[in-house]
Short mmCIF file of C-alpha atoms (C1' of nucleotides) in Angstrom, two decimals:
data_model
loop_
_atom_site.label_atom_id
_atom_site.label_comp_id
_atom_site.label_asym_id
_atom_site.label_seq_id
_atom_site.Cartn_x
_atom_site.Cartn_y
_atom_site.Cartn_z
CA MET I 1 0.00 0.00 0.00
CA ALA I 2 2.67 2.38 1.09
CA ASP I 3 4.65 1.30 -1.88
CA ASP I 4 1.76 1.68 -4.26
CA ARG I 5 1.22 5.23 -3.24
CA THR I 6 4.87 6.19 -3.51
CA LYS I 7 5.26 4.39 -6.79
CA ILE I 8 2.24 5.86 -8.47
CA THR I 9 2.93 9.42 -7.37
CA GLU I 10 6.57 9.35 -8.39
CA LEU I 11 6.03 7.64 -11.70
CA ALA I 12 2.92 9.63 -12.59
CA THR I 13 4.98 12.77 -11.99
CA ALA I 14 7.55 11.42 -14.43
CA LEU I 15 4.88 10.55 -16.98
CA GLY I 16 3.57 14.09 -16.81
CA MET I 17 6.79 15.22 -18.47
CA THR I 18 6.63 12.85 -21.40
CA GLY I 19 4.35 15.00 -23.53
CA HIS I 20 1.26 12.85 -23.26
CA ASN I 21 -2.02 14.58 -22.60
CA THR I 22 -3.38 12.25 -19.98
CA LEU I 23 -2.07 9.74 -17.51
CA GLN I 24 -4.04 6.99 -19.24
CA GLU I 25 -2.50 7.82 -22.57
CA ALA I 26 0.99 7.85 -21.11
CA LEU I 27 0.45 4.55 -19.36
CA GLU I 28 -0.66 2.93 -22.58
CA ALA I 29 2.23 4.39 -24.56
CA ARG I 30 4.84 3.28 -22.03
CA PRO I 31 7.29 5.91 -23.29
CA ASP I 32 10.82 4.56 -23.09
CA VAL I 33 12.28 7.83 -21.83
CA LEU I 34 11.06 6.63 -18.47
CA GLU I 35 13.66 4.02 -17.72
CA ILE I 36 11.81 1.40 -15.75
CA GLY I 37 11.35 -2.29 -16.29
CA SER I 38 8.27 -4.03 -17.66
CA ASP I 39 7.51 -5.31 -14.16
CA ASP I 40 7.16 -1.74 -13.02
CA TRP I 41 4.93 -0.87 -15.97
CA ASP I 42 2.70 -3.82 -15.21
CA ASP I 43 2.57 -2.83 -11.60
CA LEU I 44 1.62 0.71 -12.50
CA ALA I 45 -1.21 -0.56 -14.65
CA ARG I 46 -2.39 -2.71 -11.80
CA ILE I 47 -2.35 0.19 -9.34
CA VAL I 48 -4.29 2.38 -11.74
CA ARG I 49 -6.84 -0.38 -12.37
CA THR I 50 -7.71 -0.53 -8.70
CA GLY I 51 -8.75 3.11 -8.99
CA ARG I 52 -7.95 3.75 -5.38
CA LEU I 53 -5.18 6.25 -5.96
CA THR I 54 -6.46 7.79 -9.16
CA ALA I 55 -6.86 11.28 -7.76
CA VAL I 56 -3.31 11.50 -6.38
CA ALA I 57 -1.97 10.01 -9.57
CA GLU I 58 -3.73 12.66 -11.64
CA THR I 59 -2.34 15.40 -9.42
CA ALA I 60 1.13 13.96 -9.72
CA PHE I 61 0.75 13.79 -13.49
CA SER I 62 -0.29 17.41 -13.67
CA ASN I 63 2.65 18.39 -11.46
CA GLY I 64 4.97 16.64 -13.90
CA ALA I 65 3.31 18.34 -16.86
CA TYR I 66 3.60 21.69 -15.15
CA PHE I 67 7.28 21.16 -14.49
CA GLY I 68 7.73 20.16 -18.12
CA SER I 69 6.21 23.36 -19.42
CA HIS I 70 7.66 25.78 -16.88
CA THR I 71 10.60 27.94 -17.97
CA ASP I 72 12.50 27.07 -14.80
CA GLY I 73 11.82 23.42 -15.55
CA LEU I 74 12.04 21.75 -18.94
CA ALA I 75 10.53 24.73 -20.74
CA GLY I 76 8.51 22.55 -23.05
CA ARG I 77 11.23 20.11 -24.01
CA ILE I 78 10.50 16.42 -23.86
CA PRO I 79 13.25 14.78 -21.83
CA GLN I 80 15.51 12.05 -23.17
CA HIS I 81 15.91 10.17 -19.91
CA ILE I 82 13.96 9.97 -16.74
CA GLU I 83 15.58 7.85 -14.09
CA TRP I 84 13.64 6.73 -11.09
CA SER I 85 15.31 5.95 -7.79
CA GLY I 86 12.72 3.25 -7.51
CA GLY I 87 11.74 3.80 -3.92
CA ARG I 88 14.98 2.19 -2.93
CA ARG I 89 17.87 3.74 -1.19
CA ILE I 90 20.59 5.13 -3.34
CA PRO I 91 24.04 3.92 -2.35
CA GLY I 92 26.68 6.40 -1.36
CA ASP I 93 26.23 9.97 -0.26
CA ARG I 94 23.10 11.49 -1.57
CA PRO I 95 23.56 15.23 -1.83
CA VAL I 96 20.03 15.92 -2.96
CA PRO I 97 16.91 13.98 -2.07
CA ALA I 98 15.86 13.17 -5.61
CA ASP I 99 13.31 10.56 -6.54
CA LEU I 100 13.55 11.38 -10.22
CA LEU I 101 16.54 12.42 -12.27
CA VAL I 102 15.57 14.00 -15.58
CA ASP I 103 18.12 14.15 -18.38
CA ARG I 104 20.78 13.47 -15.74
CA VAL I 105 20.43 17.04 -14.57
CA TYR I 106 17.08 17.98 -13.13
CA MET I 107 16.54 16.45 -9.74
CA ILE I 108 13.03 16.09 -8.47
CA SER I 109 11.84 15.16 -5.06
CA CYS I 110 8.23 13.99 -4.84
CA LYS I 111 6.62 14.87 -1.55
CA TYR I 112 3.09 13.94 -0.75
CA LEU I 113 1.74 15.13 2.58
CA SER I 114 5.09 14.84 4.28
CA ARG I 115 6.53 17.32 6.70
CA ILE I 116 9.62 15.32 7.43
CA LEU I 117 12.92 16.80 6.33
CA HIS I 118 15.31 14.22 7.73
CA ASN I 119 15.04 10.91 9.45
CA THR I 120 18.47 10.04 10.68
CA ALA I 121 20.73 9.15 13.57
CA PRO I 122 20.47 11.70 16.41
CA ALA I 123 24.25 12.09 16.54
CA HIS I 124 24.17 13.08 12.91
CA VAL I 125 21.89 16.00 13.77
CA PHE I 126 23.33 17.17 17.07
CA LEU I 127 27.01 16.38 16.69
CA ASP I 128 27.73 16.47 12.96
CA GLY I 129 25.24 19.17 12.09
CA LEU I 130 23.94 16.94 9.28
CA VAL I 131 27.23 17.13 7.45
CA ALA I 132 29.55 14.23 7.11
CA ALA I 133 28.69 10.66 6.45
CA PRO I 134 27.30 9.35 9.70
CA GLY I 135 30.22 8.21 11.77
CA TYR I 136 28.44 7.23 14.90
CA ARG I 137 27.39 3.67 14.31
CA GLY I 138 26.47 1.74 17.36
CA PHE I 139 25.92 4.99 19.16
CA ASN I 140 22.73 4.85 21.18
CA TRP I 141 21.72 8.44 21.72
CA PHE I 142 19.61 7.79 24.79
CA GLN I 143 22.49 5.99 26.42
CA GLU I 144 24.99 8.66 25.45
CA VAL I 145 23.16 11.72 26.66
CA ALA I 146 21.09 10.36 29.54
CA PRO I 147 22.69 7.11 30.69
CA ASP I 148 21.17 7.02 34.16
CA ALA I 149 17.63 7.70 33.05
CA HIS I 150 18.01 5.27 30.16
CA GLU I 151 19.32 2.47 32.32
CA ALA I 152 16.75 3.09 35.04
CA LEU I 153 13.90 3.01 32.57
CA TYR I 154 15.30 -0.12 31.02
CA ALA I 155 15.60 -1.88 34.36
CA ARG I 156 12.02 -1.04 35.28
CA THR I 157 10.75 -2.05 31.87
CA VAL I 158 12.32 -5.46 32.15
CA GLU I 159 10.84 -5.80 35.61
CA VAL I 160 7.33 -4.74 34.62
CA LEU I 161 7.33 -6.95 31.55
CA GLY I 162 8.49 -9.84 33.70
CA LEU I 163 11.54 -10.64 31.59
CA VAL I 164 13.69 -12.22 34.22
CA PRO I 165 16.84 -13.61 32.61
CA MET I 166 17.80 -10.53 30.75
CA ALA I 167 20.76 -8.23 30.15
CA LYS I 168 21.37 -5.98 33.14
CA THR I 169 21.77 -2.84 31.08
CA PRO I 170 20.54 -1.78 27.67
CA GLN I 171 24.11 -1.82 26.30
CA GLU I 172 24.42 -5.50 27.06
CA LEU I 173 21.38 -6.49 25.06
CA THR I 174 22.10 -9.23 22.59
CA SER I 175 19.98 -9.89 19.55
CA GLU I 176 18.32 -12.73 21.47
CA HIS I 177 17.34 -10.30 24.20
CA ARG I 178 16.00 -7.88 21.64
CA LYS I 179 13.82 -10.57 20.17
CA LYS I 180 12.44 -11.34 23.60
CA LEU I 181 11.74 -7.68 24.26
CA LYS I 182 10.06 -7.28 20.93
CA ALA I 183 7.88 -10.29 21.54
CA ALA I 184 6.97 -9.08 25.02
CA PHE I 185 5.88 -5.73 23.67
CA ARG I 186 3.97 -7.37 20.86
CA GLU I 187 1.93 -9.45 23.27
CA ARG I 188 0.70 -6.43 25.14
CA ALA I 189 -2.70 -5.05 24.23
CA VAL I 190 -1.68 -1.42 24.50
CA PRO I 191 1.26 -0.29 22.39
CA GLY I 192 4.19 1.55 23.88
CA LEU I 193 5.61 1.40 27.34
CA PRO I 194 3.39 0.26 30.21
CA ALA I 195 1.64 3.14 31.96
CA GLU I 196 3.41 2.57 35.26
CA LEU I 197 6.63 3.59 33.56
CA ASP I 198 5.34 7.00 32.53
CA HIS I 199 7.16 8.78 35.28
CA GLN I 200 10.51 7.25 34.46
CA TYR I 201 10.00 7.67 30.76
CA GLN I 202 9.26 11.33 31.33
CA ARG I 203 12.58 11.67 33.09
CA LEU I 204 14.36 10.19 30.12
CA ILE I 205 12.43 12.48 27.79
CA ASP I 206 13.39 15.56 29.77
CA GLU I 207 17.03 14.64 30.06
CA VAL I 208 17.39 13.68 26.44
CA SER I 209 15.61 16.81 25.27
CA HIS I 210 17.77 19.10 27.34
CA ALA I 211 21.06 17.35 26.71
CA SER I 212 20.39 17.23 22.98
CA ALA I 213 19.44 20.89 22.85
CA GLU I 214 22.57 21.76 24.80
CA LEU I 215 24.85 19.80 22.48
CA TRP I 216 23.16 21.26 19.46
CA ARG I 217 23.58 24.76 20.84
CA GLU I 218 27.31 24.19 21.25
CA LEU I 219 27.52 22.98 17.70
CA LEU I 220 25.62 25.95 16.35
CA GLY I 221 28.33 28.34 17.49
CA GLY I 222 28.54 31.51 15.45
CA ARG I 223 26.28 32.93 12.83
CA ALA I 224 28.07 31.36 9.87
CA ASP I 225 27.71 27.88 11.33
CA GLN I 226 24.10 28.51 12.16
CA GLU I 227 23.34 29.60 8.65
CA ARG I 228 24.98 26.51 7.17
CA ILE I 229 23.09 24.28 9.50
CA LEU I 230 19.83 25.98 8.64
CA TRP I 231 20.50 25.29 4.97
CA ARG I 232 21.12 21.66 5.73
CA LEU I 233 18.02 21.42 7.86
CA LEU I 234 16.02 22.83 4.99
CA ARG I 235 17.79 20.61 2.49
CA ILE I 236 19.26 23.53 0.64
CA TYR I 237 22.27 22.15 -1.18
CA SER I 238 24.80 23.38 -3.67
CA SER I 239 22.64 22.41 -6.61
CA THR I 240 19.10 23.42 -7.23
CA TYR I 241 16.32 20.85 -7.34
CA PHE I 242 12.57 20.66 -7.44
CA ILE I 243 9.87 19.52 -5.09
CA LEU I 244 6.65 18.40 -6.72
CA GLY I 245 3.79 17.13 -4.62
CA ILE I 246 1.07 18.25 -2.31
CA ASP I 247 1.16 19.61 1.21
CA GLN I 248 -1.69 19.88 3.67
CA ARG I 249 -3.65 22.31 1.58
CA ARG I 250 -2.53 22.58 -1.99
CA THR I 251 -0.35 21.36 -4.78
CA MET I 252 3.31 22.09 -4.23
CA ARG I 253 5.52 23.03 -7.11
CA LEU I 254 8.75 24.38 -5.76
CA ARG I 255 12.29 24.98 -6.77
CA VAL I 256 14.80 24.75 -3.96
CA ILE I 257 17.47 27.36 -4.48
CA THR I 258 21.19 27.18 -3.69
CA PRO I 259 23.00 29.00 -0.87
CA TRP I 260 24.35 31.39 -3.46
CA GLU I 261 20.84 32.43 -4.45
CA TRP I 262 19.71 32.33 -0.87
CA ARG I 263 22.17 35.03 0.12
CA GLN I 264 20.86 37.24 -2.64
CA SER I 265 17.34 37.15 -1.27
CA TYR I 266 17.77 36.74 2.45
CA GLN I 267 19.99 37.76 5.26
CA PHE I 268 20.42 35.18 7.95
CA VAL I 269 19.90 36.41 11.50
CA SER I 270 19.87 33.47 13.88
CA LEU I 271 19.04 29.84 14.51
CA THR I 272 17.93 28.94 17.99
CA VAL I 273 16.98 25.66 19.57
CA ARG I 274 15.01 24.80 22.65
CA ALA I 275 14.25 21.61 24.53
CA ALA I 276 10.54 20.85 24.47
CA GLY I 277 10.10 17.24 25.42
CA ARG I 278 6.53 16.17 25.94
CA GLY I 279 5.41 12.72 24.94
CA GLN I 280 8.72 12.14 23.17
CA PRO I 281 12.09 13.82 23.45
CA ARG I 282 11.76 16.89 21.34
CA ILE I 283 13.84 19.91 20.40
CA ASP I 284 12.26 22.88 18.65
CA TRP I 285 14.29 24.92 16.21
CA GLU I 286 13.55 28.34 14.84
CA ALA I 287 15.48 30.52 12.43
CA THR I 288 15.11 34.23 11.93
CA TYR I 289 16.08 35.89 8.69
CA ARG I 290 15.49 39.08 6.82
CA ASP I 291 13.65 38.99 3.53
CA LEU I 292 15.64 41.55 1.58
CA ALA I 293 12.99 42.34 -1.02
CA ALA I 294 10.24 42.82 1.54
CA GLY I 295 12.55 44.41 4.08
CA GLN I 296 10.99 42.32 6.81
CA ARG I 297 12.16 39.91 9.44
CA ARG I 298 10.65 36.46 9.18
CA ARG I 299 10.85 33.10 10.82
CA VAL I 300 10.96 29.50 9.78
CA ARG I 301 10.55 26.76 12.32
CA GLY I 302 10.43 23.07 12.91
CA HIS I 303 11.29 20.46 15.49
CA VAL I 304 13.27 17.29 16.01
CA GLU I 305 11.81 14.24 17.69
CA ILE I 306 14.02 11.51 19.05
CA ARG I 307 12.22 8.23 19.09
CA TRP I 308 12.57 4.51 19.04
CA SER I 309 11.65 3.37 15.60
CA HIS I 310 11.08 -0.31 16.39
CA ARG I 311 9.68 -0.50 19.92
CA PRO I 312 11.47 0.56 23.10
CA PHE I 313 15.05 -0.65 23.55
CA CYS I 314 14.89 -2.86 20.50
CA GLU I 315 17.08 -0.62 18.44
CA PRO I 316 18.85 2.70 18.88
CA PRO I 317 16.61 5.74 18.61
CA GLU I 318 16.46 7.87 15.51
CA ALA I 319 15.85 11.57 14.98
CA LYS I 320 12.99 12.88 12.89
CA VAL I 321 13.43 16.44 11.74
CA TYR I 322 10.13 18.13 11.01
CA LEU I 323 9.30 21.29 9.14
CA ASP I 324 6.49 23.17 10.89
CA THR I 325 6.38 26.12 8.50
CA PRO I 326 4.39 25.43 5.33
CA HIS I 327 6.70 24.54 2.46
CA ALA I 328 5.72 27.48 0.32
CA GLN I 329 6.75 29.90 3.08
CA VAL I 330 10.22 28.51 3.57
CA PRO I 331 13.01 30.88 2.55
CA GLY I 332 14.69 29.16 -0.35
CA TYR I 333 11.70 27.20 -1.58
CA ARG I 334 10.51 29.11 -4.62
CA ARG I 335 7.06 28.51 -5.92
CA LEU I 336 7.03 27.77 -9.60
CA ASP I 337 3.41 28.83 -9.93
CA HIS I 338 3.49 32.43 -8.90
CA THR I 339 -0.20 33.00 -9.08
CA ASP I 340 -1.04 34.05 -5.57
CA GLU I 341 -4.14 31.95 -5.33
CA PRO I 342 -3.49 28.36 -6.26
CA PRO I 343 -6.24 26.40 -7.98
CA PRO I 344 -8.88 25.29 -5.51
CA TYR I 345 -8.05 21.89 -4.30
CA ASP I 346 -10.00 19.48 -2.26
CA GLN I 347 -7.63 17.54 -0.09
CA GLN I 348 -10.06 14.74 0.56
CA SER I 349 -10.20 13.94 -3.10
CA LEU I 350 -6.46 13.32 -3.08
CA ILE I 351 -6.40 10.91 -0.22
CA ASP I 352 -7.18 7.29 -0.86
CA CYS I 353 -10.73 7.04 -2.09
CA PRO I 354 -12.44 3.71 -1.59
"C1'" DC M 1 55.25 -22.97 8.90
"C1'" DC M 2 52.69 -19.21 10.63
"C1'" DG M 3 51.17 -14.70 11.40
"C1'" DA M 4 49.51 -10.93 8.70
"C1'" DT M 5 46.69 -9.31 5.15
"C1'" DG M 6 43.07 -9.45 1.79
"C1'" DA M 7 38.82 -11.32 -0.27
"C1'" DT M 8 34.34 -12.95 0.17
"C1'" DG M 9 29.91 -13.96 1.97
"C1'" DA M 10 26.41 -14.09 5.51
"C1'" DA M 11 24.06 -12.08 9.17
"C1'" DG M 12 22.61 -8.44 11.78
"C1'" DT M 13 21.74 -3.61 12.31
"C1'" DA M 14 20.92 1.28 11.34
"C1'" DT M 15 18.65 4.16 8.56
"C1'" DC M 16 15.16 5.72 5.40
"C1'" DC M 17 10.63 6.05 4.52
"C1'" DC M 18 5.87 5.16 5.20
"C1'" DT M 19 1.16 4.11 7.51
"C1'" DG M 20 -2.69 4.39 10.69
"C1'" DC W 1 2.59 8.86 18.73
"C1'" DA W 2 3.51 4.20 17.65
"C1'" DG W 3 4.74 0.47 14.53
"C1'" DG W 4 6.92 -1.66 10.66
"C1'" DG W 5 8.94 -2.87 5.83
"C1'" DA W 6 12.93 -2.56 3.07
"C1'" DT W 7 17.63 -2.30 2.15
"C1'" DA W 8 22.42 -0.29 2.35
"C1'" DC W 9 25.98 -0.74 5.20
"C1'" DT W 10 28.79 -2.91 9.08
"C1'" DT W 11 30.54 -6.43 11.16
"C1'" DC W 12 32.07 -10.85 11.72
"C1'" DA W 13 33.59 -15.25 10.35
"C1'" DT W 14 35.93 -17.92 7.16
"C1'" DC W 15 39.11 -18.98 3.75
"C1'" DA W 16 42.88 -17.90 0.55
"C1'" DT W 17 47.22 -15.84 -0.29
"C1'" DC W 18 51.59 -13.87 0.69
"C1'" DG W 19 56.04 -13.10 2.64
"C1'" DG W 20 59.49 -13.73 5.98
#
DNA sequence: CCGATGATGAAGTATCCCTG
DNA sequence: CAGGGATACTTCATCATCGG
């Protein structure tokens, strides 16, 4: 299901650039500029036949067509190659989050109702500033920044779940232990940690939130560092790329500019972070900048959540970096469609229809 | 011969991305 | 807020090769 949705939106976007008038027509023509295998074509046909995702697919197609005709995009040219990252992870460093690569040059990221900017190792956010290749493998953030609270919560969890022969500390967990933990959590009716652990979990949340914010603050240092980190947070890289998709309200057709262009339009003021753990360890971030054309100060904000991604203690936590400002209002995300009022758009019609 | 080094493959894990 | 699938990447074990 998840895959169907991703697949249809990304590939329908690609098909929108192939010069066909409708999605149906493009699907029948199977244009070979879109370099995918016959399995993928068959699968696309199957997804379309179910009719469930037709509305999103049509939107994606029109986004692709729009990009194809726009002067900042293909300006009416039909591309020679469209490569699809295929929903899989691209090996090596990925400088730009592109799902589609058009004519080996234009990079397009398809985003459908997603506010997530990064989903990565916490150390990568708070210690590397999202720069280098992650060098902190086997680095459990909870253990590193709040060892006492982490170990205490672990000990109580094991006790409450009744897992007697078990590693004494979370660092000593073997894969066997993890399996047991996973199974114990799975058996429980209510997901998450047992309620009687709320108090101890809250302590971990507070400590992790504050320690992470503190480390991040140290890393942020001076204004130049802050500005660079803001760019990375916002996924502003040294080459321009496009975001085509929908956000909460409307279609999104954006070009993400480079730092060079950014400096021509904005003046960076500050990036501040603040611990805000409730429910999960959380750090809010907020950047202030001056919009040079408008002569006004503005803000862009988001937050980072640190969370277990596969049940408590089963694996190291990861960091989810969220964007709380609407995409179209982010400094550096240029709308391709500069009409102030976007076409009316009914969000419901774009979500899975039965 | 034997320790060091390199190649290879399998297994486990960390990370990315998504859903409800 | 929680859970989970998928897969690149690490790690670990094993075996081959090399050089003193």
